[in-house]
Backbone as a ProteinNet text record, in pm:
[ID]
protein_1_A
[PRIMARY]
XXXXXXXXXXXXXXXXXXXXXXXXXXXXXXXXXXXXXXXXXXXXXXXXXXXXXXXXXXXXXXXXXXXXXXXXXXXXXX
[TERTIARY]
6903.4	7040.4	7046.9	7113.4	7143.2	7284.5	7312.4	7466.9	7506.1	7585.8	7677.6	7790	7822.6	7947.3	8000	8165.6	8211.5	8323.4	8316.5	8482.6	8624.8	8678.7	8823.6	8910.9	8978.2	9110.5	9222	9299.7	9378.7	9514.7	9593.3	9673.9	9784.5	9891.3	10013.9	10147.2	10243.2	10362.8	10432.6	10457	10560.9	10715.6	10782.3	10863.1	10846.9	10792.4	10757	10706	10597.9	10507.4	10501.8	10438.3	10403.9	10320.9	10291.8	10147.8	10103.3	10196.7	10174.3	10061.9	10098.8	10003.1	9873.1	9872.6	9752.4	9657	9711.8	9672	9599.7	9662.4	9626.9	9497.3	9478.9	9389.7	9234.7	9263.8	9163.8	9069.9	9177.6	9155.2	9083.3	9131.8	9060.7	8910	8873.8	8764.9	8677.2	8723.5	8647.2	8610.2	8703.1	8661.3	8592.6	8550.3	8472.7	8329.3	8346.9	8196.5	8125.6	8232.9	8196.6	8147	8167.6	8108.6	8037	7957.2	7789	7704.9	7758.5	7684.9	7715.1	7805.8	7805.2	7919	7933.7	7994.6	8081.7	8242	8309.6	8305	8283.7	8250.8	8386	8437.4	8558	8566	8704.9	8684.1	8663.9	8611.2	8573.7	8671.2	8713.6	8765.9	8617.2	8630.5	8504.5	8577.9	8553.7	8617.4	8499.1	8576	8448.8	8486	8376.8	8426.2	8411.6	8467.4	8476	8502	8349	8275.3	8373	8416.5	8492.2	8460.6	8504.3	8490.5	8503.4	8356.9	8410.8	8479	8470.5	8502.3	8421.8	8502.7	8363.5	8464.5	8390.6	8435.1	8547.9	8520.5	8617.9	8776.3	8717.9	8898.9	8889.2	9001.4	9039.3	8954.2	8914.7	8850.1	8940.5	8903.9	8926.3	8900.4	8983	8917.3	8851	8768.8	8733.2	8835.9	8799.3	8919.8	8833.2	8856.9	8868.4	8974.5	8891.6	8931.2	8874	8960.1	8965.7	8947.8	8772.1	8765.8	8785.4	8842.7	8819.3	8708	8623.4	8507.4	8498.5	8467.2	8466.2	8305.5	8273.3	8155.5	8111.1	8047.1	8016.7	7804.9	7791.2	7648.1	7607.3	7452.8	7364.2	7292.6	7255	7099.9	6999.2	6885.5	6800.8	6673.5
11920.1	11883.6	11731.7	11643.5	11523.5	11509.6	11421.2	11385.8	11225.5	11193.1	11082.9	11079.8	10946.1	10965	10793.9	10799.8	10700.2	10649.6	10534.1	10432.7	10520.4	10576.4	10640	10538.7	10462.9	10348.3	10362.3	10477.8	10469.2	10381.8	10344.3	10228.9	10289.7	10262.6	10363.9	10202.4	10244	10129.7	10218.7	10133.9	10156.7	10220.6	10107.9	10176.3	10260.6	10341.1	10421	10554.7	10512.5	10655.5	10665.7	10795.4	10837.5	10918.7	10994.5	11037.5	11165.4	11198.9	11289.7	11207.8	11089.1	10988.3	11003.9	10976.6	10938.1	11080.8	11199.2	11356.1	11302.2	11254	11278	11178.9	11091.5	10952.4	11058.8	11130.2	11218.9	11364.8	11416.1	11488.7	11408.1	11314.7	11243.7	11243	11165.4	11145.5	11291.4	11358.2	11488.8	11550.8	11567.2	11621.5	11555	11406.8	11334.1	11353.8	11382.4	11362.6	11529.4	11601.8	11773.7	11782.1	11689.6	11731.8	11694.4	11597.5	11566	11611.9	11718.8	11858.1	11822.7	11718.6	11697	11798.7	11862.2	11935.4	11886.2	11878.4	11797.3	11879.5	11782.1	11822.3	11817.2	11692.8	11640.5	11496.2	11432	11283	11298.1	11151.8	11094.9	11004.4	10980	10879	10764.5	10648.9	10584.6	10451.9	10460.8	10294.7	10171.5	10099.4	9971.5	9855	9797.9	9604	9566.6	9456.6	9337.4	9191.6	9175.6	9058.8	8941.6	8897.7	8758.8	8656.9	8567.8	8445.5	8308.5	8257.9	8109.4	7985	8029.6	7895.6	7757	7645.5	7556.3	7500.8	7463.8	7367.1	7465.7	7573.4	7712.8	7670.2	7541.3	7555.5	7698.4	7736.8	7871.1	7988.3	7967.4	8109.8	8242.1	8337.8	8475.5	8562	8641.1	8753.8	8866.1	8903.4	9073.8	9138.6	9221	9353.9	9532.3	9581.2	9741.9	9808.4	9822.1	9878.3	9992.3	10088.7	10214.6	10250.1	10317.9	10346.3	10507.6	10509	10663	10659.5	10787	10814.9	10932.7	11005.4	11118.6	11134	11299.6	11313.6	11377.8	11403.6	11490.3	11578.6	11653	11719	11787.4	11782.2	11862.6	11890.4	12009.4	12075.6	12024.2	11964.5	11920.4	12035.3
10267.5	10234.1	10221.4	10131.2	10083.8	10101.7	10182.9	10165.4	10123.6	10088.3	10072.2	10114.6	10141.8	10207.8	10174.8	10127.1	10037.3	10121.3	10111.5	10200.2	10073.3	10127.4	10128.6	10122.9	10029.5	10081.4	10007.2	9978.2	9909.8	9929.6	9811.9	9770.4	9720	9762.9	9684.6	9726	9668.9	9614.9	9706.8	9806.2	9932.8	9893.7	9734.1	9726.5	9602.4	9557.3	9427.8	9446.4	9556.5	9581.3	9742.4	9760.8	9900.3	9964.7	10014	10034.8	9937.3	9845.3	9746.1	9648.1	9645.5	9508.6	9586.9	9759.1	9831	9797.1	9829.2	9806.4	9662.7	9563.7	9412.1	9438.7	9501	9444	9556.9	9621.6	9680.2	9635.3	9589.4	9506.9	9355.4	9285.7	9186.8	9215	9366.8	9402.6	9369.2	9487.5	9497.3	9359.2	9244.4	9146.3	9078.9	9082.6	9035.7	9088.3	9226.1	9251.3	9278.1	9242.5	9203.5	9097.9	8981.4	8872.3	8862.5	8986.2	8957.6	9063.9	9083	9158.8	9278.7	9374.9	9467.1	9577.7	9692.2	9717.5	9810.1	9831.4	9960.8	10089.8	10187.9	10295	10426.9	10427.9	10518.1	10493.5	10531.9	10548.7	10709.5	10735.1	10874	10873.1	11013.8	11051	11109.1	11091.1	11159.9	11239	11358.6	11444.3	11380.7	11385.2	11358.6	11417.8	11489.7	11561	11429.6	11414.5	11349.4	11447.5	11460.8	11515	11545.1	11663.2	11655.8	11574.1	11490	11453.9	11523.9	11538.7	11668.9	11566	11432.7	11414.9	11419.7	11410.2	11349.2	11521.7	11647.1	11748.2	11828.3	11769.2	11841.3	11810.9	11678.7	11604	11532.2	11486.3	11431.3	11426.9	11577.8	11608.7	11612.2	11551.1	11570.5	11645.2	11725.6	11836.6	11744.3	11789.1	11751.4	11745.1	11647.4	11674.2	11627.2	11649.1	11615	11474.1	11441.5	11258.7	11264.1	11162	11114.5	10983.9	10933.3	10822.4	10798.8	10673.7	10631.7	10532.2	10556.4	10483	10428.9	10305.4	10262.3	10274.8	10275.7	10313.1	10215.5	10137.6	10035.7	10091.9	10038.8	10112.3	9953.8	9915.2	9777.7	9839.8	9801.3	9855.1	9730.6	9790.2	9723.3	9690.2
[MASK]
++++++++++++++++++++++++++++++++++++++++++++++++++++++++++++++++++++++++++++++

């Protein structure tokens, strides 16, 4: 089995659209990567650090923080 698995970030206009557009921009994906034999599996949620920044003299240093990716998983049998 071969899988891939793709950063998920959908973008929708706060006042225009709403998670019906987000549904559509997912579905887009999936049928895109179905038609190159690839099969959907689930999205992942994934936590991630993002490394503090010291800055140059620990002027405008940045704390770390914890971020949230979504990932779609797709799986081919090879």
């Amino acid at each position: 089995m071969e899988y891939k698995v793709i950063p998920f970030v959908p973008s929708i206009n706060r006042n225009k659209e709403n998670s019906t557009e987000v549904a559509q921009q997912l579905e887009d994906i999936i049928k895109h990567h179905s038609n190159q034999g690839w099969v959907y599996v689930r999205v992942e949620s994934v936590e991630t650090f993002i490394v503090p920044d010291a800055g140059c003299f620990g002027l405008g240093a940045k704390p770390g923080y914890m971020a949230s990716r979504q990932m779609i998983v797709f799986s081919k049998l090879i």
